[in-house]
PDB file of C-alpha atoms in Angstrom:
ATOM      1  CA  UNK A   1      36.504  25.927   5.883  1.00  0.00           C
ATOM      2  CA  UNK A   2      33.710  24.696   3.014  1.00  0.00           C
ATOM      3  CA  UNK A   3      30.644  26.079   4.430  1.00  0.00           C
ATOM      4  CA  UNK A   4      28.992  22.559   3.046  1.00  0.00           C
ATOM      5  CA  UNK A   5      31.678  20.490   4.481  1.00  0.00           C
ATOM      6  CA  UNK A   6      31.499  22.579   8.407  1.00  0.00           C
ATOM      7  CA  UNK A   7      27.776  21.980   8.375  1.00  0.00           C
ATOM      8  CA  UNK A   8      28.612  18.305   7.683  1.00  0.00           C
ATOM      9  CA  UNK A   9      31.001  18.120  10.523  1.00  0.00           C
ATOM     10  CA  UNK A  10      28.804  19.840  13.087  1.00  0.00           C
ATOM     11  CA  UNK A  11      26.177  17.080  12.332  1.00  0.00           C
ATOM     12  CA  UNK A  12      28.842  14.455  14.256  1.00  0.00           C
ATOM     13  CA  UNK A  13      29.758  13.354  17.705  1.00  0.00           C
ATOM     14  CA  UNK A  14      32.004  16.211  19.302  1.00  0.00           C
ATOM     15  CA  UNK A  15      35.064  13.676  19.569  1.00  0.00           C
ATOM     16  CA  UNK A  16      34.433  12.949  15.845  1.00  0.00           C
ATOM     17  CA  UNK A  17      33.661  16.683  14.914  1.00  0.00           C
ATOM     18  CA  UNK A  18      37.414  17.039  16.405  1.00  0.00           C
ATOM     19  CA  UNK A  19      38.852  14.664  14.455  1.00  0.00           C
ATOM     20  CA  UNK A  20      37.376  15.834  11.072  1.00  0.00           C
ATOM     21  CA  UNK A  21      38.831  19.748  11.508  1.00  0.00           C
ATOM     22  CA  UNK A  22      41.938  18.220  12.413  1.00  0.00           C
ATOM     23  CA  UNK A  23      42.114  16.407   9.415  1.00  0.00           C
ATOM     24  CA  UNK A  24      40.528  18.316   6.989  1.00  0.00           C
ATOM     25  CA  UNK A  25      42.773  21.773   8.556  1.00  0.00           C
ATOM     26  CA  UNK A  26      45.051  22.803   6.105  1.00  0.00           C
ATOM     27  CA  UNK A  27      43.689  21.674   3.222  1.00  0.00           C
ATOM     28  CA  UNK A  28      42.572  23.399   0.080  1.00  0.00           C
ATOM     29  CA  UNK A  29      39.199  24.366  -0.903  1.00  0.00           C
ATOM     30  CA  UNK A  30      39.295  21.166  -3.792  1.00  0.00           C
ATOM     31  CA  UNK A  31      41.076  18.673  -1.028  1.00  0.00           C
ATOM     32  CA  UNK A  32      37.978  19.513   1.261  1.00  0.00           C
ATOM     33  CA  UNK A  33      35.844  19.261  -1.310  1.00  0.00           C
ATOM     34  CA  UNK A  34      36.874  15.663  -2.157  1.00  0.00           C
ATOM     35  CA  UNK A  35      36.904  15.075   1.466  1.00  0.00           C
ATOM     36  CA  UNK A  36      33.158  15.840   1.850  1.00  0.00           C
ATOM     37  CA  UNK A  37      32.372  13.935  -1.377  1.00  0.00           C
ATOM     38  CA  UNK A  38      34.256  10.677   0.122  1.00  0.00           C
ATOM     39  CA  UNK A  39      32.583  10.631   3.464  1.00  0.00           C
ATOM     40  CA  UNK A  40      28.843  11.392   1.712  1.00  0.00           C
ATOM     41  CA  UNK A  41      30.018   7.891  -0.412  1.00  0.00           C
ATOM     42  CA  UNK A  42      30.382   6.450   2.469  1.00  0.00           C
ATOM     43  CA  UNK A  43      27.172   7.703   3.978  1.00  0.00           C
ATOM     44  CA  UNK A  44      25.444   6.437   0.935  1.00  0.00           C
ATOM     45  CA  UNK A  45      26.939   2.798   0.970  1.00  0.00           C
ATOM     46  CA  UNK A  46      26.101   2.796   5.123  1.00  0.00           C
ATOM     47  CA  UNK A  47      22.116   3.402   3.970  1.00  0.00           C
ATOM     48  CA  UNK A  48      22.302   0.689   1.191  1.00  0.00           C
ATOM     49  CA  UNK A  49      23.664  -1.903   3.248  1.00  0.00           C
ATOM     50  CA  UNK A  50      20.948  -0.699   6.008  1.00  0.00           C
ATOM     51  CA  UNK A  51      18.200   0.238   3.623  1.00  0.00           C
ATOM     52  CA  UNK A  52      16.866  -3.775   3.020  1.00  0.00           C
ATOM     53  CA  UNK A  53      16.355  -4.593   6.449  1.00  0.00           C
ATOM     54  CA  UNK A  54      14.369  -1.490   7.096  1.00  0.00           C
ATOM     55  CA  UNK A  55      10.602  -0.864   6.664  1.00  0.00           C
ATOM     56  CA  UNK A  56      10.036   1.229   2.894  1.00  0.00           C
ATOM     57  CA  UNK A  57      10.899   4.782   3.125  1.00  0.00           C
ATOM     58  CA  UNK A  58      12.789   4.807   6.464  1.00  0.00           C
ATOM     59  CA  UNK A  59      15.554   7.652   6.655  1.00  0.00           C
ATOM     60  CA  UNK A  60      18.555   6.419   7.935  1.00  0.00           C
ATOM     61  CA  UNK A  61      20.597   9.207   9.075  1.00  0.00           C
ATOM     62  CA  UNK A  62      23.994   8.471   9.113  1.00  0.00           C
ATOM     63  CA  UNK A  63      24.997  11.598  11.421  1.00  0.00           C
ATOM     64  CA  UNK A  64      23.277   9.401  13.714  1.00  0.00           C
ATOM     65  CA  UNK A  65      24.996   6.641  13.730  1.00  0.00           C
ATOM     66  CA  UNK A  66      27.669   6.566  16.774  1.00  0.00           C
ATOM     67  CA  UNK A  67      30.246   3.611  17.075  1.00  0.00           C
ATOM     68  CA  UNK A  68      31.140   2.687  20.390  1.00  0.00           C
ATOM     69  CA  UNK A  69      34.657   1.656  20.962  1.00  0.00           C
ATOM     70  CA  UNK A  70      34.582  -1.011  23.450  1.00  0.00           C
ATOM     71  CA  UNK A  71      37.525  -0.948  25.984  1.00  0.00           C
ATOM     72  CA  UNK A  72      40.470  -3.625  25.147  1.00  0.00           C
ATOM     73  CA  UNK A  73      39.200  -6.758  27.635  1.00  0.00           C
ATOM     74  CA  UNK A  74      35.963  -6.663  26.024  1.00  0.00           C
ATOM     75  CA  UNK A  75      36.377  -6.269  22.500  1.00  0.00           C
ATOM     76  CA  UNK A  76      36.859 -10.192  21.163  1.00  0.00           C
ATOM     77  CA  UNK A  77      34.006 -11.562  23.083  1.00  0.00           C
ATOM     78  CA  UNK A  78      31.955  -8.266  22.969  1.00  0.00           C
ATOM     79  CA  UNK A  79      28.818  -7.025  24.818  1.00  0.00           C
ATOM     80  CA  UNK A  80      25.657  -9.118  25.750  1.00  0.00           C
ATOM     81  CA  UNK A  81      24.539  -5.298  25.079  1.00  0.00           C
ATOM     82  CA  UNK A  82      25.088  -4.835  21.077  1.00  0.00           C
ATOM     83  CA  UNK A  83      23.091  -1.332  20.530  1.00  0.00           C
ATOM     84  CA  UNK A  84      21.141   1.149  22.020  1.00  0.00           C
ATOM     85  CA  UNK A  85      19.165   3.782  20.397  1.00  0.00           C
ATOM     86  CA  UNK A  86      18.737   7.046  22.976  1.00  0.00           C
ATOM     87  CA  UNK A  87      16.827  10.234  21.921  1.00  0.00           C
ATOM     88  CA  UNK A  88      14.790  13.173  23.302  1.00  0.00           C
ATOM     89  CA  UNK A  89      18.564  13.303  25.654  1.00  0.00           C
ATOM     90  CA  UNK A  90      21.816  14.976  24.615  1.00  0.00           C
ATOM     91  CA  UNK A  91      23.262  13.953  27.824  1.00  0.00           C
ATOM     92  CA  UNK A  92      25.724  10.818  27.771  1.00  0.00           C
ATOM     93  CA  UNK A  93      25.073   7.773  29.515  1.00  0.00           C
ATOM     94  CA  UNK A  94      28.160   5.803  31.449  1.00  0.00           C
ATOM     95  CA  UNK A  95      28.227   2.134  31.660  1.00  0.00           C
ATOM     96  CA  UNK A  96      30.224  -0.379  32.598  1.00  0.00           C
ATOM     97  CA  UNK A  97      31.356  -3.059  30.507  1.00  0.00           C
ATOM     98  CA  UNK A  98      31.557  -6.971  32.094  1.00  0.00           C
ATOM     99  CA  UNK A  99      35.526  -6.621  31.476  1.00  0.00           C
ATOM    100  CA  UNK A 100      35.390  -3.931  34.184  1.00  0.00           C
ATOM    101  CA  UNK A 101      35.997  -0.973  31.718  1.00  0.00           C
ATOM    102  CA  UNK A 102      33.319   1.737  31.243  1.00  0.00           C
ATOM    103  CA  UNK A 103      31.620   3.179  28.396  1.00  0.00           C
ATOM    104  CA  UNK A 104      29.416   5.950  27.551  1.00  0.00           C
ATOM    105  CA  UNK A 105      26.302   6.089  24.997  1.00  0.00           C
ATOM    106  CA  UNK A 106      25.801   9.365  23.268  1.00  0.00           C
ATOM    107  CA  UNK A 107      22.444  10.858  23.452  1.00  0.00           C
ATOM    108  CA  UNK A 108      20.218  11.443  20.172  1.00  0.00           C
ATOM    109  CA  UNK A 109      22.399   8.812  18.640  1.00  0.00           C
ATOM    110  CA  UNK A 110      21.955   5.029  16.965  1.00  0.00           C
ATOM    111  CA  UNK A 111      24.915   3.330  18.833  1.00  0.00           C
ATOM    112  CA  UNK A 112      26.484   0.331  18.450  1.00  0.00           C
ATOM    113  CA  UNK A 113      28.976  -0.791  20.773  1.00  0.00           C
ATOM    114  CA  UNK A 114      31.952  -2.694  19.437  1.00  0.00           C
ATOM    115  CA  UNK A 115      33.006  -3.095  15.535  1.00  0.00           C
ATOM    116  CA  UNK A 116      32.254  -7.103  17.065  1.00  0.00           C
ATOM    117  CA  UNK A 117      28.995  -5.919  16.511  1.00  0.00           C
ATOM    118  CA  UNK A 118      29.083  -2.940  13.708  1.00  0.00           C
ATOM    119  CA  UNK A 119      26.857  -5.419  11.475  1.00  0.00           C
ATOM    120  CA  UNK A 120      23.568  -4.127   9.105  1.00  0.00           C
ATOM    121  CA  UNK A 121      21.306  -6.226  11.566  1.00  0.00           C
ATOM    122  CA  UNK A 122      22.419  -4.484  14.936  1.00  0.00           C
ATOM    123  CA  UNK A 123      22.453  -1.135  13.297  1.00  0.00           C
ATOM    124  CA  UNK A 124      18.775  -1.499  11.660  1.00  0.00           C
ATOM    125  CA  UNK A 125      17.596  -2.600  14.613  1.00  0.00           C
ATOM    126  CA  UNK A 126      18.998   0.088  16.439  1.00  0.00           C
ATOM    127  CA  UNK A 127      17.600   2.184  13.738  1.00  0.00           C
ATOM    128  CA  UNK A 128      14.263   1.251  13.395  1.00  0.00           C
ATOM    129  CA  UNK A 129      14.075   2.219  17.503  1.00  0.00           C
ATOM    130  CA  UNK A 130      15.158   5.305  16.415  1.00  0.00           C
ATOM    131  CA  UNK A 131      12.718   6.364  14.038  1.00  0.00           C
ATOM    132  CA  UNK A 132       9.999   4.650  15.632  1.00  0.00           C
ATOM    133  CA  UNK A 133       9.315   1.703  13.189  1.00  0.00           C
ATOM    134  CA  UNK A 134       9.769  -0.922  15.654  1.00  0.00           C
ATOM    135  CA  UNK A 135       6.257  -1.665  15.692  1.00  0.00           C
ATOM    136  CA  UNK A 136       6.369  -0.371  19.362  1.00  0.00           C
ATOM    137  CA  UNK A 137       8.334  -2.695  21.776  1.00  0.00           C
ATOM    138  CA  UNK A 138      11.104  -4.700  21.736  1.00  0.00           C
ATOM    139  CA  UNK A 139       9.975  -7.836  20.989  1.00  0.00           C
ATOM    140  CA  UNK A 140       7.777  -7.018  17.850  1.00  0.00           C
ATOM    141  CA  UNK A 141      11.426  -5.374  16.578  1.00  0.00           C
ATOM    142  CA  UNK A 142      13.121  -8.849  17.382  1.00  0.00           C
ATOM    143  CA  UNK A 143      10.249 -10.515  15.100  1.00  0.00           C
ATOM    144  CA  UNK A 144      11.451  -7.843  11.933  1.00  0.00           C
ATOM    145  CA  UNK A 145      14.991  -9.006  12.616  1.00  0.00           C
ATOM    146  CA  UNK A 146      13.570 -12.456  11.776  1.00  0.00           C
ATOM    147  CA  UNK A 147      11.488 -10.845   9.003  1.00  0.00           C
ATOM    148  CA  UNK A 148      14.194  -9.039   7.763  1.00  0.00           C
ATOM    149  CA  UNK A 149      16.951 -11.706   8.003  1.00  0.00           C
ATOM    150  CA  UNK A 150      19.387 -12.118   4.584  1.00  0.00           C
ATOM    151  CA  UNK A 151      22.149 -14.525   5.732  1.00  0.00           C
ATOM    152  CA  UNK A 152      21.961 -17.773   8.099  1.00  0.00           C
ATOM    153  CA  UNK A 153      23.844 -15.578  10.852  1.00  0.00           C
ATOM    154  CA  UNK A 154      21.047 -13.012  10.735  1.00  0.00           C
ATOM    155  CA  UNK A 155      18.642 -15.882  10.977  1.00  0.00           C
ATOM    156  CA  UNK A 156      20.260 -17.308  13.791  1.00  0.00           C
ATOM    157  CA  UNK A 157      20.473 -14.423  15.716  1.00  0.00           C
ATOM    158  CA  UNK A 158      16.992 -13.094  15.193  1.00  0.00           C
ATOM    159  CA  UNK A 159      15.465 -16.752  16.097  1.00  0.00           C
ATOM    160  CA  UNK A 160      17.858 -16.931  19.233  1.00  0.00           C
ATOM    161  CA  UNK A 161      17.197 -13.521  19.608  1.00  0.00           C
ATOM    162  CA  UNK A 162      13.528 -14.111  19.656  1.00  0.00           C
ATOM    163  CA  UNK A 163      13.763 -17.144  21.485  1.00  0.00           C
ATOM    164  CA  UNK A 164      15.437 -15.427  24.271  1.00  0.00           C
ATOM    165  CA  UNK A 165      12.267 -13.127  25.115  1.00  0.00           C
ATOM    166  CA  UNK A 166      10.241 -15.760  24.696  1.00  0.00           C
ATOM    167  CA  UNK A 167      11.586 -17.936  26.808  1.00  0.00           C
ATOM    168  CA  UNK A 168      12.112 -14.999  29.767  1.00  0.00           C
ATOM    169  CA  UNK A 169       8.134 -14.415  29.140  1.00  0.00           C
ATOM    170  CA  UNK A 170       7.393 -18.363  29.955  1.00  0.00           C
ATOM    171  CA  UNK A 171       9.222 -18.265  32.635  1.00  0.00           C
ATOM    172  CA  UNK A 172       8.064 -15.182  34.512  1.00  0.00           C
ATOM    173  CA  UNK A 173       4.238 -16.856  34.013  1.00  0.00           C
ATOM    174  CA  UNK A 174       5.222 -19.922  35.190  1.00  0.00           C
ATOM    175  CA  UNK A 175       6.732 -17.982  38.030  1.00  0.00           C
ATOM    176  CA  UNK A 176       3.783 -16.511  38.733  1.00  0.00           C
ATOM    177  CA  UNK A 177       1.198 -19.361  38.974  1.00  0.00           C
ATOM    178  CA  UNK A 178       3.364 -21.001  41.060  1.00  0.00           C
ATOM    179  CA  UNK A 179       3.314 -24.450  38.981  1.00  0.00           C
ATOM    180  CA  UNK A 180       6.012 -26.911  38.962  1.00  0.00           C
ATOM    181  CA  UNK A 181       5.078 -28.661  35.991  1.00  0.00           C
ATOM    182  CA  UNK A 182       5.928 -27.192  32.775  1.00  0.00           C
ATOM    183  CA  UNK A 183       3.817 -26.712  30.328  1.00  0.00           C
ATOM    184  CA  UNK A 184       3.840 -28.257  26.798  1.00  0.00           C
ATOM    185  CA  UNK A 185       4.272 -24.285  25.157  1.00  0.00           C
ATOM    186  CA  UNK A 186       7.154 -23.721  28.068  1.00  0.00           C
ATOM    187  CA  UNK A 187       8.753 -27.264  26.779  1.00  0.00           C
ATOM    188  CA  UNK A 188       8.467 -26.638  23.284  1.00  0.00           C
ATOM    189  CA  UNK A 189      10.179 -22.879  24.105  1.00  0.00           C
ATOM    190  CA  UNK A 190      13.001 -23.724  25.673  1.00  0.00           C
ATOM    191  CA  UNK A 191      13.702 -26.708  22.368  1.00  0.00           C
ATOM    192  CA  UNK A 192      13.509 -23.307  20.711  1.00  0.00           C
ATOM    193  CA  UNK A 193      15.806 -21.256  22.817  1.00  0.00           C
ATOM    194  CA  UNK A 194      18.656 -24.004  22.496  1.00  0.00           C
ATOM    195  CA  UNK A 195      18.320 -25.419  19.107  1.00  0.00           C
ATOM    196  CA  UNK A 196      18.761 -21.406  17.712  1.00  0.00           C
ATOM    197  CA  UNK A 197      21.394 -20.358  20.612  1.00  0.00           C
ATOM    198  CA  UNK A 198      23.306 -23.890  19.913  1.00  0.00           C
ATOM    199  CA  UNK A 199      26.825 -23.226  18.443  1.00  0.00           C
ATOM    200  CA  UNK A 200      26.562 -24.577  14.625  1.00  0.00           C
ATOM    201  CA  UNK A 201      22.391 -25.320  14.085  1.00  0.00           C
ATOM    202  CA  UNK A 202      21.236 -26.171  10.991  1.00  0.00           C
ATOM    203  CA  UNK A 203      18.703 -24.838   9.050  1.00  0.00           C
ATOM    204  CA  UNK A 204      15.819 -27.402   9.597  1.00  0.00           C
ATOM    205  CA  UNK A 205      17.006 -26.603  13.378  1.00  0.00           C
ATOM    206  CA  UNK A 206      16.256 -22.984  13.003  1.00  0.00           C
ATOM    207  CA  UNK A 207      12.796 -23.407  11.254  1.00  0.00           C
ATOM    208  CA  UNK A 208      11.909 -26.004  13.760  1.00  0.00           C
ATOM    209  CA  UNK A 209      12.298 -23.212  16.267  1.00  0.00           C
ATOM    210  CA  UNK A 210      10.953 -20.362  14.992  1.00  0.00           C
ATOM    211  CA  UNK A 211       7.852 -22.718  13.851  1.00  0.00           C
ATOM    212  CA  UNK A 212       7.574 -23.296  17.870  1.00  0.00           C
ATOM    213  CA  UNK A 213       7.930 -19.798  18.523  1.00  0.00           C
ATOM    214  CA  UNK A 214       6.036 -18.121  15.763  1.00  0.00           C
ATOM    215  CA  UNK A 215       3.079 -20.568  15.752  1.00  0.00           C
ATOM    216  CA  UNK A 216       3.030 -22.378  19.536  1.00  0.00           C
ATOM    217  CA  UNK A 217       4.539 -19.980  21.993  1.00  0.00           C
ATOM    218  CA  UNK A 218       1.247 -17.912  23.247  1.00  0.00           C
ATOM    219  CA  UNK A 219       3.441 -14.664  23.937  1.00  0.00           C
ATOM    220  CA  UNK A 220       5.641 -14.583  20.637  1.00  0.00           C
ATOM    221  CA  UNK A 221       2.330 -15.402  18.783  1.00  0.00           C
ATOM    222  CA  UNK A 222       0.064 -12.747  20.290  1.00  0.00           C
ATOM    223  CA  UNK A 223       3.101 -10.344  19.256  1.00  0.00           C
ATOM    224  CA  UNK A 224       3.336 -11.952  15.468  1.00  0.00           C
ATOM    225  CA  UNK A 225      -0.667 -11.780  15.073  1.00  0.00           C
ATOM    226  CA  UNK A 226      -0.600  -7.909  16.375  1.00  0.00           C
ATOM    227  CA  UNK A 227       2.367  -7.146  13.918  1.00  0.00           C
ATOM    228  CA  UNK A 228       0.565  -8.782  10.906  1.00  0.00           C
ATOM    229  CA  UNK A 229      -2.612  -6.526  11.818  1.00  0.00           C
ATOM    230  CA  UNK A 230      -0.680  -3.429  11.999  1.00  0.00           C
ATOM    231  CA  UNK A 231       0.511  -4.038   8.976  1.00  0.00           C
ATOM    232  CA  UNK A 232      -3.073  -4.577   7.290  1.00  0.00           C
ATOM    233  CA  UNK A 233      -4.303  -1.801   8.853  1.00  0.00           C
ATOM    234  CA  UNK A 234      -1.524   0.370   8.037  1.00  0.00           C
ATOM    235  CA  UNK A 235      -0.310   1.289  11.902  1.00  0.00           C
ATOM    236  CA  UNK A 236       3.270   0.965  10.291  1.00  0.00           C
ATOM    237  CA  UNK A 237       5.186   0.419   7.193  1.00  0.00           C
ATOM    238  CA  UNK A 238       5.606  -2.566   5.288  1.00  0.00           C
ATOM    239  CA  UNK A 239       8.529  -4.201   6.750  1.00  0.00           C
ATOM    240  CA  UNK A 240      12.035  -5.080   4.692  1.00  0.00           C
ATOM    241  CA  UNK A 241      11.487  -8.729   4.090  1.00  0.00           C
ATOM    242  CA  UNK A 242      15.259 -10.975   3.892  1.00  0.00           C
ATOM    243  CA  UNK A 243      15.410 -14.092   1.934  1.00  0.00           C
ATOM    244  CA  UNK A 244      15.927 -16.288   4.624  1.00  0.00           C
ATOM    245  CA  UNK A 245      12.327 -15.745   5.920  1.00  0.00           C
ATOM    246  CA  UNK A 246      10.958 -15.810   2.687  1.00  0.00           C
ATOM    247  CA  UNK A 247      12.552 -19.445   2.465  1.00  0.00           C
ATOM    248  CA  UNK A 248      11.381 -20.250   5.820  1.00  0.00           C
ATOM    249  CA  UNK A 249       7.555 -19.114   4.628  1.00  0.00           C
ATOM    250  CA  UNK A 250       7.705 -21.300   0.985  1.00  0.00           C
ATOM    251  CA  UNK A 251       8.744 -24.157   3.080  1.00  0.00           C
ATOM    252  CA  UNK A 252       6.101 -24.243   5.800  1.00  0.00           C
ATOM    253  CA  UNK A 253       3.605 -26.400   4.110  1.00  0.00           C
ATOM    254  CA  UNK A 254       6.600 -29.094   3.874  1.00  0.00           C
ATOM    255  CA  UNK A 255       7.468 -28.457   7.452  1.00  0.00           C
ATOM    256  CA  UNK A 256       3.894 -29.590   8.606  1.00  0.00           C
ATOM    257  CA  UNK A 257       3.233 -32.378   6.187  1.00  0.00           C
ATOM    258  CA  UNK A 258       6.819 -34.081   7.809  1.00  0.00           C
ATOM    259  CA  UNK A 259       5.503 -33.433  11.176  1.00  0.00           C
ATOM    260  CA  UNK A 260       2.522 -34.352  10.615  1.00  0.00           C
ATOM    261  CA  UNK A 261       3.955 -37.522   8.586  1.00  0.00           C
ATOM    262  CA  UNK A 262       6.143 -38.464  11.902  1.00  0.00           C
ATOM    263  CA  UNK A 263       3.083 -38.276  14.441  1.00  0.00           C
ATOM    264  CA  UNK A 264       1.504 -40.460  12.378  1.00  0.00           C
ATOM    265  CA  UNK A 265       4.343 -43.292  12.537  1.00  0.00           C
ATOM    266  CA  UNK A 266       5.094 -42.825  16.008  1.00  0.00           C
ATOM    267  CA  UNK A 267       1.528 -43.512  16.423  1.00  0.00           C
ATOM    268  CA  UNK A 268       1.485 -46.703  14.821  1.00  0.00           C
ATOM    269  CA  UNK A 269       4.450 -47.969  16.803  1.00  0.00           C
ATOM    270  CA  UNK A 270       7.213 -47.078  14.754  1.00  0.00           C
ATOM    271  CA  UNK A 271       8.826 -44.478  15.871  1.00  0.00           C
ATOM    272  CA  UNK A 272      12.346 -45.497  14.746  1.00  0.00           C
ATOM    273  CA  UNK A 273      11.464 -45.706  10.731  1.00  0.00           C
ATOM    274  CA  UNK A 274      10.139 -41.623  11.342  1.00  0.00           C
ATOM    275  CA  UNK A 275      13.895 -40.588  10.503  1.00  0.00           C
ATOM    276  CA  UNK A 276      14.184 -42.857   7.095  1.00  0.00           C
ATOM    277  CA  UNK A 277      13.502 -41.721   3.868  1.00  0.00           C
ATOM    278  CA  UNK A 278       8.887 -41.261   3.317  1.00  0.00           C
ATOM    279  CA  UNK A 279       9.544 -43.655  -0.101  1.00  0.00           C
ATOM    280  CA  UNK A 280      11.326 -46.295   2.229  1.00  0.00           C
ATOM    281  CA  UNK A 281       8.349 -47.015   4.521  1.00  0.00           C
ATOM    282  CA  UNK A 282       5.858 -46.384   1.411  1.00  0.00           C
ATOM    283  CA  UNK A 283       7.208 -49.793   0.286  1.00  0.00           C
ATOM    284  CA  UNK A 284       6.500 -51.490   3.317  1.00  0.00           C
ATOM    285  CA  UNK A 285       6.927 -50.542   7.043  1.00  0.00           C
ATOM    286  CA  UNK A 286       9.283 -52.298   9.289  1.00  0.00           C
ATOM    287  CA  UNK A 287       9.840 -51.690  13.147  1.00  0.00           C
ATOM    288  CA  UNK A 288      13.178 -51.034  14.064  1.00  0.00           C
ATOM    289  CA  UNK A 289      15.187 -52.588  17.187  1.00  0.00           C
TER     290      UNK A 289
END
């Protein structure tokens, strides 16, 4: 066999590395040649589609990357589990699946489990645990997803995402002083966690909540002022940076002067006019009943 194309192969998963020599057995020295090249392609398009939502320089191994076929039951609705990164192991880790079927995660591997869930998001996130640019727990990684974000279904996920842990965190301290009451923070979490985990939310809906989150939840802002200091100290690499959160950023000034714009009516008694047009009431407030 092409010595470059063996070395290639013994890079994969051994139930992959099976597959390849049975394909590429028989073939000539230029058909295994152009089999290399078209697999390397592919490795090259896998990093490019990866590449933006990782932090400059990052590596991105494909002979890393290990999907997990997800048994038949589970495969439309998928796995509340969508990666797992596992290194320092080589041994394989079983688990079962909530359709009753089992699984197992290679070690030393970036998996995802399920092509439901074979998306650049899952796998950079995956990734960045893997070459230890998350900026060191779980949560800070969930805040570059939101960083990170290109498309309104990244956004979505990384704010419901986000607003997940945050929401677990409120709830384990509330837990623990014993209160009954929430809290205003605990309130304005959970809006969060079910405007951004709501089937269809809008856009204003997602800023809303990852304004709460970002800016009002203690826990998710402790984490977002200690990534933005790692950053300026240089602890870890300048994040990738998605157009949706740049949008989110240029439009945070607005966000405030319309909330601020609404306390102010409601203040005054007229909380109904709050939702019409700011040139409407300019002309001349009226109280609606």
């Amino acid at each position: 066999m092409n010595e470059a194309l063996s070395e290639y192969i013994l890079m994969k998963r051994p139930e992959v590395k099976r597959s390849l020599q049975k394909q590429a057995r028989g073939m000539t020295d230029e058909q295994q040649a152009q089999f290399l090249a078209a697999m390397q392609l592919g490795d090259t398009e896998f990093q490019a589609e990866l590449a933006p939502y990782m932090p400059e320089e990052s590596a991105i191994d494909p002979s890393k990357a290990a999907l997990i076929p997800l048994p038949l039951e589970d495969r439309e609705r998928g796995y509340g589990l969508k990666g797992i990164s596992r290194k320092g192991t080589n041994r394989p880790l079983r688990m079962d699946t909530p359709g009753g079927g089992e699984i197992e995660i290679p070690g030393n591997r970036v998996s995802v489990l399920g092509a439901i869930n074979a998306n650049p998001q899952v796998w950079s996130h995956e990734y960045r645990h893997q070459e230890d640019s998350d900026a060191f727990n779980e949560t800070n990684n969930r805040i570059l997803d939101v960083f990170a974000s290109r498309t309104k279904k990244d956004f979505k996920e990384a704010v419901g995402s986000l607003a997940d842990a945050a929401l677990y965190e409120a709830r384990q301290k509330a837990d623990a002083s014993g209160d009954e009451e929430k809290t205003e923070s605990h309130k304005n979490t959970e809006e969060a966690y079910y405007k951004s985990n709501s089937k269809d939310p809008t856009i204003d809906d997602l800023d809303l909540a990852l304004d709460n989150l970002l800016f009002n939840d203690p826990y998710i802002k402790e984490q977002f002022e200690s990534i933005k200091n790692l950053i300026s100290f240089g602890k870890i690499k300048q994040p990738g940076i998605g157009p949706q959160y740049e949008r989110f950023i240029s439009r945070k000034k607005e966000r405030k002067q319309e909330k601020e714009r609404k306390q102010e009516i409601k203040d005054e008694g007229y909380e109904g006019a709050g939702y019409l047009p700011i040139d409407f009431k300019e002309g001349g407030r009226s109280k609606l009943i």
